[in-house]
PDB file of C-alpha atoms and ligand atoms in Angstrom:
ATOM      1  CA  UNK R   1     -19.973   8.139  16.006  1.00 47.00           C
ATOM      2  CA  UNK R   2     -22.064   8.228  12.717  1.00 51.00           C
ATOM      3  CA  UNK R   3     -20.355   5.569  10.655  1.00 57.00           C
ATOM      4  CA  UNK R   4     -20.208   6.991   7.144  1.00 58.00           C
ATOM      5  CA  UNK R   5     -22.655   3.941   4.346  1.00 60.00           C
ATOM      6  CA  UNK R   6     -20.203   2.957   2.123  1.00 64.00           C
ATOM      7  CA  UNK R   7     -21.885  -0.439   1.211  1.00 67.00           C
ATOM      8  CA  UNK R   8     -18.950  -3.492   0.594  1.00 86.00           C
ATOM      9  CA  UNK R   9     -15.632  -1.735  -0.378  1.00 94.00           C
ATOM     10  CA  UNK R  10     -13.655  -4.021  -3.271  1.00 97.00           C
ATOM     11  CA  UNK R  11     -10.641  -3.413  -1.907  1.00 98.00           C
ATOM     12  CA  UNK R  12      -6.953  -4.486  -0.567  1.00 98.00           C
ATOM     13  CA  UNK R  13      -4.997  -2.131   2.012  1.00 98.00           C
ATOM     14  CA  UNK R  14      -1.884  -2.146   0.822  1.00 99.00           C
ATOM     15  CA  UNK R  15      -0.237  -1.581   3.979  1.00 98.00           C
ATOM     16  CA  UNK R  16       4.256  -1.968   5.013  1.00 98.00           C
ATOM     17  CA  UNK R  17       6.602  -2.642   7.512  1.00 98.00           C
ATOM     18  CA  UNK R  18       7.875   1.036   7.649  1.00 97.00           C
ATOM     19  CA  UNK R  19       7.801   4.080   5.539  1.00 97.00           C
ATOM     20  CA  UNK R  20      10.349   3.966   2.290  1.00 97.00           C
ATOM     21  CA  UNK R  21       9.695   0.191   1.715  1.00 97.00           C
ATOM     22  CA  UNK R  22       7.845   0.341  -1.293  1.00 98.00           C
ATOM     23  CA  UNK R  23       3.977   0.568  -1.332  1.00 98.00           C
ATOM     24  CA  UNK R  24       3.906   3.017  -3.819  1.00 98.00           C
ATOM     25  CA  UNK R  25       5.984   1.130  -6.119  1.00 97.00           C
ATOM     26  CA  UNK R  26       4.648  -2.478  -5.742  1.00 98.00           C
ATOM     27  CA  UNK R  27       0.672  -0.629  -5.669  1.00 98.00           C
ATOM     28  CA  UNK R  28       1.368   1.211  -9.053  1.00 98.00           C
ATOM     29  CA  UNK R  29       3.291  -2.659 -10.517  1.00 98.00           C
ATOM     30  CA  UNK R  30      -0.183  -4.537  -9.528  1.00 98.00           C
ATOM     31  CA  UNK R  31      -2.531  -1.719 -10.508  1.00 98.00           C
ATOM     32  CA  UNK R  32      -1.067  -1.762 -13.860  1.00 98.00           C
ATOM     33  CA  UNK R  33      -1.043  -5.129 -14.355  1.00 98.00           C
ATOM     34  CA  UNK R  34      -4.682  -5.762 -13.249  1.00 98.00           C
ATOM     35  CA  UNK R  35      -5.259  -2.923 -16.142  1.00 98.00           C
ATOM     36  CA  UNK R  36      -3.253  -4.541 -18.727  1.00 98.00           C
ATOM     37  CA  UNK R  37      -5.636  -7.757 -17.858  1.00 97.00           C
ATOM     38  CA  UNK R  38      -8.639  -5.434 -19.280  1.00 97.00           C
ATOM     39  CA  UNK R  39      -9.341  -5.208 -15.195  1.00 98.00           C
ATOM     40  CA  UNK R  40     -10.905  -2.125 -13.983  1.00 98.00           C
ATOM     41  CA  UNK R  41      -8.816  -1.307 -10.797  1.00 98.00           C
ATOM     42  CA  UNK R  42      -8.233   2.163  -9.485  1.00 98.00           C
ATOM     43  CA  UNK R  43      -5.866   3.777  -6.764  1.00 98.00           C
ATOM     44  CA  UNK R  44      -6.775   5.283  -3.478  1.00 98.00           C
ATOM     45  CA  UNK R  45      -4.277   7.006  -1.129  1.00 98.00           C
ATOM     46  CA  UNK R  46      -6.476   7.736   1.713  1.00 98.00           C
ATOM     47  CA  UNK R  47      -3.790  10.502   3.691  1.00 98.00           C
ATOM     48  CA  UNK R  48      -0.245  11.417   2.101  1.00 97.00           C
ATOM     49  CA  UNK R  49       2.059  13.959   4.083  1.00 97.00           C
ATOM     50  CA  UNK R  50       5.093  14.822   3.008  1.00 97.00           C
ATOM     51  CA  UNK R  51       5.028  17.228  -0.029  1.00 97.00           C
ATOM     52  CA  UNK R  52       1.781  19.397  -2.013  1.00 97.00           C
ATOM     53  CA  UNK R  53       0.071  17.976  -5.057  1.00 96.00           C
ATOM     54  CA  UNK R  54       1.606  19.663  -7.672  1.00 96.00           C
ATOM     55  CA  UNK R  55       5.033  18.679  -6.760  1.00 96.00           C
ATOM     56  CA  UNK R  56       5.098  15.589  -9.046  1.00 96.00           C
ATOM     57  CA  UNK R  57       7.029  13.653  -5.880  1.00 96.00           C
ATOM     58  CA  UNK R  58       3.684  12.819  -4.438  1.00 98.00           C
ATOM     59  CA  UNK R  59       2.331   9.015  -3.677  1.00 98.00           C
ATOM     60  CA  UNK R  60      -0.941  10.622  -5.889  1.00 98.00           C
ATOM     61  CA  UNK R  61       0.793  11.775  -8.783  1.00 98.00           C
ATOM     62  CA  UNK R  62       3.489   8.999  -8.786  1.00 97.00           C
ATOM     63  CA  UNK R  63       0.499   5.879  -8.641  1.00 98.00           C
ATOM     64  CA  UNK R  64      -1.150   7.556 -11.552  1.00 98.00           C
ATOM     65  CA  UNK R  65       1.836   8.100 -13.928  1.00 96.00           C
ATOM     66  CA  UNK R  66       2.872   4.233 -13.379  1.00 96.00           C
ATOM     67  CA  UNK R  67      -0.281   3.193 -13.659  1.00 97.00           C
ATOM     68  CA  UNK R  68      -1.427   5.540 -16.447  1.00 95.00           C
ATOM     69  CA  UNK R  69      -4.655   5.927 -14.978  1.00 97.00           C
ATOM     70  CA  UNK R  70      -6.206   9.220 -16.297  1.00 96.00           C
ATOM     71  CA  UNK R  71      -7.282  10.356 -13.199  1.00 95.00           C
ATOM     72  CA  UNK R  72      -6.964  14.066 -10.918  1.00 97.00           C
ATOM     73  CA  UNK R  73      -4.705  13.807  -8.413  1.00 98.00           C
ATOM     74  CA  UNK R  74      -6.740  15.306  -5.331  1.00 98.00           C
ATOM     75  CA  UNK R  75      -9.348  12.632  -6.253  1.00 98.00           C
ATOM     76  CA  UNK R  76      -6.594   9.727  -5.475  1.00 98.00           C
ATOM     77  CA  UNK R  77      -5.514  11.573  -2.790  1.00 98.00           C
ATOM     78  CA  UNK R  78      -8.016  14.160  -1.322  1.00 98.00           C
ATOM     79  CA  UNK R  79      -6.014  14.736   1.918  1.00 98.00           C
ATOM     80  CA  UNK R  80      -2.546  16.199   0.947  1.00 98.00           C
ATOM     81  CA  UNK R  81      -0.329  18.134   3.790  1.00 98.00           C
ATOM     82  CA  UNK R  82       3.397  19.476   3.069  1.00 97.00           C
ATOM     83  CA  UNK R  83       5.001  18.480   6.404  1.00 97.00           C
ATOM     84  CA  UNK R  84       7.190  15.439   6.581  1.00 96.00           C
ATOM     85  CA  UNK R  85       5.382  14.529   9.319  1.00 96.00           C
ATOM     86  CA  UNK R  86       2.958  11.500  10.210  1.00 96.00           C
ATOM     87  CA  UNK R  87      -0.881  12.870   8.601  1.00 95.00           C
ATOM     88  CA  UNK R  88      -1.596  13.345  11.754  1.00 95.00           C
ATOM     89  CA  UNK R  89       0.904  15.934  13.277  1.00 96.00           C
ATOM     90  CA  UNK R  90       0.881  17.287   9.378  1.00 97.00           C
ATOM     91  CA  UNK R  91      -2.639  18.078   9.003  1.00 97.00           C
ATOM     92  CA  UNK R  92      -2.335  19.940  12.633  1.00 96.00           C
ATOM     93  CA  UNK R  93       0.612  21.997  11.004  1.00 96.00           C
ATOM     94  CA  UNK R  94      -1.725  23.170   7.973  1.00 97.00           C
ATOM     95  CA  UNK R  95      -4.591  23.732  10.815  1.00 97.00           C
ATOM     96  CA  UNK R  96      -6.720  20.808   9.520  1.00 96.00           C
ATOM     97  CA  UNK R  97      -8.850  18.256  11.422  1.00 94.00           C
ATOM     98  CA  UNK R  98     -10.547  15.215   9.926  1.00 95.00           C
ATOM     99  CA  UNK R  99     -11.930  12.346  11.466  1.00 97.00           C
ATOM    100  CA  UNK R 100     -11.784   8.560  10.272  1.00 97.00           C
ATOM    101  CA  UNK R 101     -15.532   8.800   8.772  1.00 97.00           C
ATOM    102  CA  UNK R 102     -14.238  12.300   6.552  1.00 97.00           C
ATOM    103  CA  UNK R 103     -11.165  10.144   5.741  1.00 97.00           C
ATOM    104  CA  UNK R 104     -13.591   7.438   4.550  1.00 97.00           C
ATOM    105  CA  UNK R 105     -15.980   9.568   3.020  1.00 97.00           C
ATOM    106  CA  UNK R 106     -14.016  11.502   0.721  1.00 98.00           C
ATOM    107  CA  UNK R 107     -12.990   8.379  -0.834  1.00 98.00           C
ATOM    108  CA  UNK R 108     -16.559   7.791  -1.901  1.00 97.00           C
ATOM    109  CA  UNK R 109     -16.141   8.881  -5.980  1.00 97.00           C
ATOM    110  CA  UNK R 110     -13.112   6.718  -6.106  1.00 98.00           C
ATOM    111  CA  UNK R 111     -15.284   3.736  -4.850  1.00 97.00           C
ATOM    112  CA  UNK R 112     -18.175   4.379  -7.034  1.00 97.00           C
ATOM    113  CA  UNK R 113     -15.682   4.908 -10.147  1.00 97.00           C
ATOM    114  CA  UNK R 114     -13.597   1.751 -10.034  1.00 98.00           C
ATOM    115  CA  UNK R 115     -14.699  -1.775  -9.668  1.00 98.00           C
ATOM    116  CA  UNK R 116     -11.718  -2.197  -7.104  1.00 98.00           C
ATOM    117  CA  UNK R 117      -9.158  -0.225  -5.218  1.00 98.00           C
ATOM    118  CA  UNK R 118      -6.037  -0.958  -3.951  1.00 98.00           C
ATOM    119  CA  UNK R 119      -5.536   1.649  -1.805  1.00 98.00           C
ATOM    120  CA  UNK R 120      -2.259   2.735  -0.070  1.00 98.00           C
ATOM    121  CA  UNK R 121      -1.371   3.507   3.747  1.00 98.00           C
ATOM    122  CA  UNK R 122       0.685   5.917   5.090  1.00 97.00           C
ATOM    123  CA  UNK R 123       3.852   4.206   6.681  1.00 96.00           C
ATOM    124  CA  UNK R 124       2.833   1.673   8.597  1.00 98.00           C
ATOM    125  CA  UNK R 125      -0.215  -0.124  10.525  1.00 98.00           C
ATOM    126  CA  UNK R 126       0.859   1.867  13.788  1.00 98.00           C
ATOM    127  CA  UNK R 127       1.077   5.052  12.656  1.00 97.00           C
ATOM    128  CA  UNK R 128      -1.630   7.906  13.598  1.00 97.00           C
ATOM    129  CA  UNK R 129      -3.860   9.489  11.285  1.00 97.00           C
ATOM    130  CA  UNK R 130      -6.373  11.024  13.474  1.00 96.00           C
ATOM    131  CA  UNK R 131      -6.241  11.813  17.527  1.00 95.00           C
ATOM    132  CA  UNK R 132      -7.917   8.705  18.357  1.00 96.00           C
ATOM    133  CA  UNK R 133      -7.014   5.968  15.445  1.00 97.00           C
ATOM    134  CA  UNK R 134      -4.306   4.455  13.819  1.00 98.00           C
ATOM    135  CA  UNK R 135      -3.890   3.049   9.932  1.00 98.00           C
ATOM    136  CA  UNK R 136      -4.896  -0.418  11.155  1.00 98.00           C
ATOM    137  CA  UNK R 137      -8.508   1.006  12.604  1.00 98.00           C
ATOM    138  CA  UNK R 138      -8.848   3.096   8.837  1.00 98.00           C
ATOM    139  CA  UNK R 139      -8.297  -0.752   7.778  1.00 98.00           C
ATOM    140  CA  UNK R 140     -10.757  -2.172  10.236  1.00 98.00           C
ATOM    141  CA  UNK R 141     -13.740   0.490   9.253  1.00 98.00           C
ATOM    142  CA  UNK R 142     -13.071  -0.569   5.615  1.00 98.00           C
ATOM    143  CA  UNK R 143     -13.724  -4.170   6.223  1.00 98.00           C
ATOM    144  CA  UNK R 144     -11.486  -5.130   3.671  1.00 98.00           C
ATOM    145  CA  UNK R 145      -8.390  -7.423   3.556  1.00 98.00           C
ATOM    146  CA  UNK R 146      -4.560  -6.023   3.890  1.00 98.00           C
ATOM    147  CA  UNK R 147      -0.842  -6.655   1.882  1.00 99.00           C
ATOM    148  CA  UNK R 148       1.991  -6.333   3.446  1.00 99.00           C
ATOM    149  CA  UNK R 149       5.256  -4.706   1.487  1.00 98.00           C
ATOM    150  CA  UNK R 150       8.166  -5.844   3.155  1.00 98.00           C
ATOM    151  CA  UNK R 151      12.125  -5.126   2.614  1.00 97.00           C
ATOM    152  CA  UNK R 152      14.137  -7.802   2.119  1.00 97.00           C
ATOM    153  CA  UNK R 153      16.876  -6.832   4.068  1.00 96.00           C
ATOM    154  CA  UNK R 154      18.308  -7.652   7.299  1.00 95.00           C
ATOM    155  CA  UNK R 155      15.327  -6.850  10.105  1.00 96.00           C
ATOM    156  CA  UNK R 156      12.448  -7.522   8.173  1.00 98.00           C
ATOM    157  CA  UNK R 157      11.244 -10.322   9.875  1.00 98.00           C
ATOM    158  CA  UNK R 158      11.084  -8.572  13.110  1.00 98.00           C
ATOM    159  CA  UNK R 159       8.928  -5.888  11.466  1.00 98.00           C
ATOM    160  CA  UNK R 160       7.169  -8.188   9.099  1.00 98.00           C
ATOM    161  CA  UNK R 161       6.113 -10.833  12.244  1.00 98.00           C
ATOM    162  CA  UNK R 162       5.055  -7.381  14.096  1.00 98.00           C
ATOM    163  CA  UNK R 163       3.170  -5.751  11.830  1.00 98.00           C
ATOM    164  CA  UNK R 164       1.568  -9.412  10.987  1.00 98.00           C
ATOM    165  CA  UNK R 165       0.536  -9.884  14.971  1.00 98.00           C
ATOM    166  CA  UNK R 166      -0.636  -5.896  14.888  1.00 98.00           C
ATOM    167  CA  UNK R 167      -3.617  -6.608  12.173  1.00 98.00           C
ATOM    168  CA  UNK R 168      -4.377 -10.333  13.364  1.00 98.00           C
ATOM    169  CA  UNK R 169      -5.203  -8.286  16.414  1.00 98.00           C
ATOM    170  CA  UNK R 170      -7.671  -6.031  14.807  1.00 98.00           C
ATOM    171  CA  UNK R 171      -9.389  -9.345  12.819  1.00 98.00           C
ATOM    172  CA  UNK R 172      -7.587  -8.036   9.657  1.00 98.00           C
ATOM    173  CA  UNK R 173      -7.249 -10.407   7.011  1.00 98.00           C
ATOM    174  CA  UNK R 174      -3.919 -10.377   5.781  1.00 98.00           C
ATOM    175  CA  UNK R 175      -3.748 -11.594   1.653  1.00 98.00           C
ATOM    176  CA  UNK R 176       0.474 -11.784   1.703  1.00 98.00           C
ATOM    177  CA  UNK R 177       3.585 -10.801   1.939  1.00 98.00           C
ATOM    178  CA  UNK R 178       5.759  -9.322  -0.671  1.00 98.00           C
ATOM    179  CA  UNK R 179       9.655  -8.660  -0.387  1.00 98.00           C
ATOM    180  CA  UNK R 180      10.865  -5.538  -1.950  1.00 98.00           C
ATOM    181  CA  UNK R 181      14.293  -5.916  -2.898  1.00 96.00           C
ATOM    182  CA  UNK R 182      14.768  -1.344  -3.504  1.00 93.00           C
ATOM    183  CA  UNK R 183      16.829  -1.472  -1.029  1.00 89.00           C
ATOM    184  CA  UNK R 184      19.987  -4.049  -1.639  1.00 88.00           C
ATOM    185  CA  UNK R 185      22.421  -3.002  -3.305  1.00 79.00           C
ATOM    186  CA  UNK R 186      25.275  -4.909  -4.973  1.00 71.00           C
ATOM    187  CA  UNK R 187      27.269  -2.387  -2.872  1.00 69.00           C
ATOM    188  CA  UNK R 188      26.426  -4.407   0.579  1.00 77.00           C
ATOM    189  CA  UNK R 189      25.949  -7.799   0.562  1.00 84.00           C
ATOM    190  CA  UNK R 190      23.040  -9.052   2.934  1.00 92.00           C
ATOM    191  CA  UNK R 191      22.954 -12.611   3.177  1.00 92.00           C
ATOM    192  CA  UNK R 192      19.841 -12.246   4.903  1.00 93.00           C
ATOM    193  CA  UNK R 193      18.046 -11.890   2.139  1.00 92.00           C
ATOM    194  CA  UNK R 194      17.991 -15.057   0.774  1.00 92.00           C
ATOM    195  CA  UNK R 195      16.046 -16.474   3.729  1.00 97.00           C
ATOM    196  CA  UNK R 196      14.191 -13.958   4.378  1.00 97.00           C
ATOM    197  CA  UNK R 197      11.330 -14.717   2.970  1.00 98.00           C
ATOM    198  CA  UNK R 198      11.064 -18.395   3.765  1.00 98.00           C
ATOM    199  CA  UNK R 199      11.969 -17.576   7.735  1.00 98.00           C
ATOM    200  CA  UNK R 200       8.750 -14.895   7.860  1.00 98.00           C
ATOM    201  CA  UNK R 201       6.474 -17.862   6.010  1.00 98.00           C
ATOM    202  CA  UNK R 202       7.292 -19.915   8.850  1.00 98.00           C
ATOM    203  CA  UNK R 203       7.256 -17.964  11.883  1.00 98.00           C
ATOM    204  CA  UNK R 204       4.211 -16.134  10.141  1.00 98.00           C
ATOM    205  CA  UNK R 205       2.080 -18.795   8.844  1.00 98.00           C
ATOM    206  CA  UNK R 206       1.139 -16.162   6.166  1.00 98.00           C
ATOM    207  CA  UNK R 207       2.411 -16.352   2.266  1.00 98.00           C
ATOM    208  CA  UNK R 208       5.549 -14.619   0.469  1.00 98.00           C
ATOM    209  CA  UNK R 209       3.739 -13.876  -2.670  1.00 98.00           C
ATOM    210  CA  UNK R 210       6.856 -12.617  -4.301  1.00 98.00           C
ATOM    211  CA  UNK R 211      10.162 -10.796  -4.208  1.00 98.00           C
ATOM    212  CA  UNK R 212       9.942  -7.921  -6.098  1.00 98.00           C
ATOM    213  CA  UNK R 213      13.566  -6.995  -7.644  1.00 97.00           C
ATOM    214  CA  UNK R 214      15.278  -3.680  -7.895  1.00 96.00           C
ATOM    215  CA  UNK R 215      14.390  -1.315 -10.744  1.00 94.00           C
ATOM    216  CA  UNK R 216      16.127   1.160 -12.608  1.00 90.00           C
ATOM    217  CA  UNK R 217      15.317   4.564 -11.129  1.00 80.00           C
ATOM    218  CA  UNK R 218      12.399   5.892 -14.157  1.00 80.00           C
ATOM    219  CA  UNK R 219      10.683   2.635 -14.680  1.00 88.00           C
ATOM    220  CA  UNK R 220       8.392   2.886 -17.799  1.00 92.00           C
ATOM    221  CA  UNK R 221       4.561   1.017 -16.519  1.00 93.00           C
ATOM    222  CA  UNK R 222       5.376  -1.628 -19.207  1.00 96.00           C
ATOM    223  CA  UNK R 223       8.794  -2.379 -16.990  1.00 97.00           C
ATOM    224  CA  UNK R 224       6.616  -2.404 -14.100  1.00 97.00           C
ATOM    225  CA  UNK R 225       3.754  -4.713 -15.444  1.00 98.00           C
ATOM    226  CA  UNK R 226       6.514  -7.467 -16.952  1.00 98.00           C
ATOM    227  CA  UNK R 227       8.701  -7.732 -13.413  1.00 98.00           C
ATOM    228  CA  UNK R 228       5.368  -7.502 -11.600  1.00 98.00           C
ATOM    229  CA  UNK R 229       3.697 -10.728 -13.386  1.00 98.00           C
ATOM    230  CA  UNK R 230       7.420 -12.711 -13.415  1.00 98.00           C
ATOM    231  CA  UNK R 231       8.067 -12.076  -9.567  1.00 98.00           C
ATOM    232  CA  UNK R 232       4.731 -11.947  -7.709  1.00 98.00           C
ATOM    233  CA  UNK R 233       1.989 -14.270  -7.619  1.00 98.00           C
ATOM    234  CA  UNK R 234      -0.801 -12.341  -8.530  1.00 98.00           C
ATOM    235  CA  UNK R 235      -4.097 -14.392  -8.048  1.00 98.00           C
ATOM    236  CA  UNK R 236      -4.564 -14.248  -4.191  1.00 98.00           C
ATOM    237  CA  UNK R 237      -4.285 -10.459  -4.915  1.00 98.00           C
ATOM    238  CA  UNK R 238      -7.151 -10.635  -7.799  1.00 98.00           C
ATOM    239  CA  UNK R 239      -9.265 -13.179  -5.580  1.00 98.00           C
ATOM    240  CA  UNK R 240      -9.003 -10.605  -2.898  1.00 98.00           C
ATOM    241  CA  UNK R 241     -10.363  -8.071  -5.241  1.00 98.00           C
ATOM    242  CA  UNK R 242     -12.911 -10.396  -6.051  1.00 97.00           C
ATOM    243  CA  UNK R 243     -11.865 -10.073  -9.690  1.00 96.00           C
ATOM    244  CA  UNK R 244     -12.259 -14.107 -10.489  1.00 79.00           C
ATOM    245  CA  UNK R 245     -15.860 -14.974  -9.250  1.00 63.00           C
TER     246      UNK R 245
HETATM  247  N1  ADP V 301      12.252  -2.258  -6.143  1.00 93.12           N
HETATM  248  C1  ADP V 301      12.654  -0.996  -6.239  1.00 93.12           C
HETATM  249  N2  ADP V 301      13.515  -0.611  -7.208  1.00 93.12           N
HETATM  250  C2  ADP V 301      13.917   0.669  -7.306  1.00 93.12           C
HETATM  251  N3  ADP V 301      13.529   1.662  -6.490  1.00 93.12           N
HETATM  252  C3  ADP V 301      12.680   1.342  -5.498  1.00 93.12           C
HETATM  253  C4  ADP V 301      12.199   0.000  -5.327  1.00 93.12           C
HETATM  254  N4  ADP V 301      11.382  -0.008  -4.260  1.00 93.12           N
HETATM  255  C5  ADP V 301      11.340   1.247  -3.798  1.00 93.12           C
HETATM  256  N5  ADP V 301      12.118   2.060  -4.533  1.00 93.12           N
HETATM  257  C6  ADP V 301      12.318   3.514  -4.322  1.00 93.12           C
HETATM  258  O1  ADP V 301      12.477   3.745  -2.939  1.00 93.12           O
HETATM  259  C7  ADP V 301      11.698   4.856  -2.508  1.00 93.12           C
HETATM  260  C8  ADP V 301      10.656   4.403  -1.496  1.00 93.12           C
HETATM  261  O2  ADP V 301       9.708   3.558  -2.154  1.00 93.12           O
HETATM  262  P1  ADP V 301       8.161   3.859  -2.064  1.00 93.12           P
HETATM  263  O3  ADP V 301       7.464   2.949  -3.014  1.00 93.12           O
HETATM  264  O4  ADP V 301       7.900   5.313  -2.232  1.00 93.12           O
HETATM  265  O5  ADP V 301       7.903   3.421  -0.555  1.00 93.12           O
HETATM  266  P2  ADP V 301       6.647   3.716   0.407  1.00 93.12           P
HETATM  267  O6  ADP V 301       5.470   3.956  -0.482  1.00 93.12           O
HETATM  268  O7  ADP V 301       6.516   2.491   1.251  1.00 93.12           O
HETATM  269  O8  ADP V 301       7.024   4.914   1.231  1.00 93.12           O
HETATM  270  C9  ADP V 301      11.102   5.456  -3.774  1.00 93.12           C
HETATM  271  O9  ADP V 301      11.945   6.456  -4.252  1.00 93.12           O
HETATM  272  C10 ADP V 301      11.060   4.276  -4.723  1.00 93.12           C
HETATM  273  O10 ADP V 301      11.096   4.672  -6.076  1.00 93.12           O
HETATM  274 MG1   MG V 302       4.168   5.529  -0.570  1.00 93.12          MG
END
């Protein structure tokens, strides 16, 4: 396989436990931040299935209005397909192929733009983008360091711990955790989440950076930038970036 020169890749994965836990959310709250620091960070969503560009629902179109990044949609996301479906299956339904190295490739302007990208999975670190590779080999061929969004809720550690084990297999360096809280409700109490965090540290061996609270549906960026800087510990995330040598 012809492996596609990309040079070093500035970059974090910003991978999850599941689909719906809040990558797109907690990406756009540290892109923005980095920004507001006079950082030049960008946005990369490698694959997105689910709905067209266009729609305004996209990962794509949603990262850039939170982040305010003046940038074209199919650049932050050059593969888009409609079906719900994991990219894979969804790129067979719109009678496209791609392989890892096209997946890499076309991410090539967004590299050369920005000094750094955090760039955002689809679902999780098992789930198939080609016929013969999974998120966590995308991350592998990238060579560059992962962040796990959790939820908070009951179950996360089981998913957390798994999806941990899962890139510590593939040599992935893994910068964090960080609890997203868009779940809970006041409706139904989980007492769960109060230990969450500090049971997954343990078992884990890797860092909570954070719990990230639940927003207001229609955040403003400025909402996201000031709960982003008072809940997560940002610096292993700009060290990762290599924005501090
Ligand atoms: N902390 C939160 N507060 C409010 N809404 C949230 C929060 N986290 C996630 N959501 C909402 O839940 C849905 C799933 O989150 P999203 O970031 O799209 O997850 P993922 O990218 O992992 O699929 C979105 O509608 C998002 O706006
Ligand atoms: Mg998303």
């Amino acid at each position: 396989m012809n492996k596609v020169n990309m040079g070093s890749i500035r970059g974090l994965f910003v991978t999850g436990t599941d689909t719906g836990v809040g990558k797109t959310i907690v990406t756009a709250a540290i892109t923005a931040a980095l920004r507001a620091e006079g950082l030049d960070a960008g946005v990369w969503k490698p694959v997105q299935s689910g709905a067209l560009l266009g729609s305004g629902v996209t990962d794509a179109e949603r990262l850039l209005q939170s982040t305010g990044i003046n940038g074209r949609p199919e650049a932050v996301a050059p593969f888009t397909f409609e079906a719900p479906l994991t990219p894979m299956l969804a790129a067979k339904h719109a009678g496209v192929t791609f392989t890892l190295n096209e997946l890499i490739a076309a991410g090539k302007p967004l590299i050369k733009r920005y000094e750094a990208l955090l760039i955002e999975g689809a679902g999780g670190v098992a789930v198939p983008l080609t016929d013969d590779a999974l998120v966590v080999d995308l991350i592998s061929e990238l060579h560059i360091p992962a962040l796990i969004v959790a939820r908070s809720s009951l179950g996360t550690i089981n998913h957390t711990l798994l999806t941990a084990s899962f890139l510590r297999h593939h040599e992935i360096p893994i910068v964090g955790v960080i609890m997203n809280d868009g779940e809970l409700t006041e409706r139904h109490d989980d007492p769960s989440a109060d230990t969450n965090a500090e049971l997954i540290e343990q078992y884990s061996g890797l860092k909570v950076l954070g719990r990230f609270p639940r927003m207001h549906t229609d955040v403003n960026s400025e909402t996201l930038i000031h709960t982003i800087q008072k809940t997560i510990q940002l610096a292993p995330i700009r060290q990762a970036l290599k924005f501090n040598l």
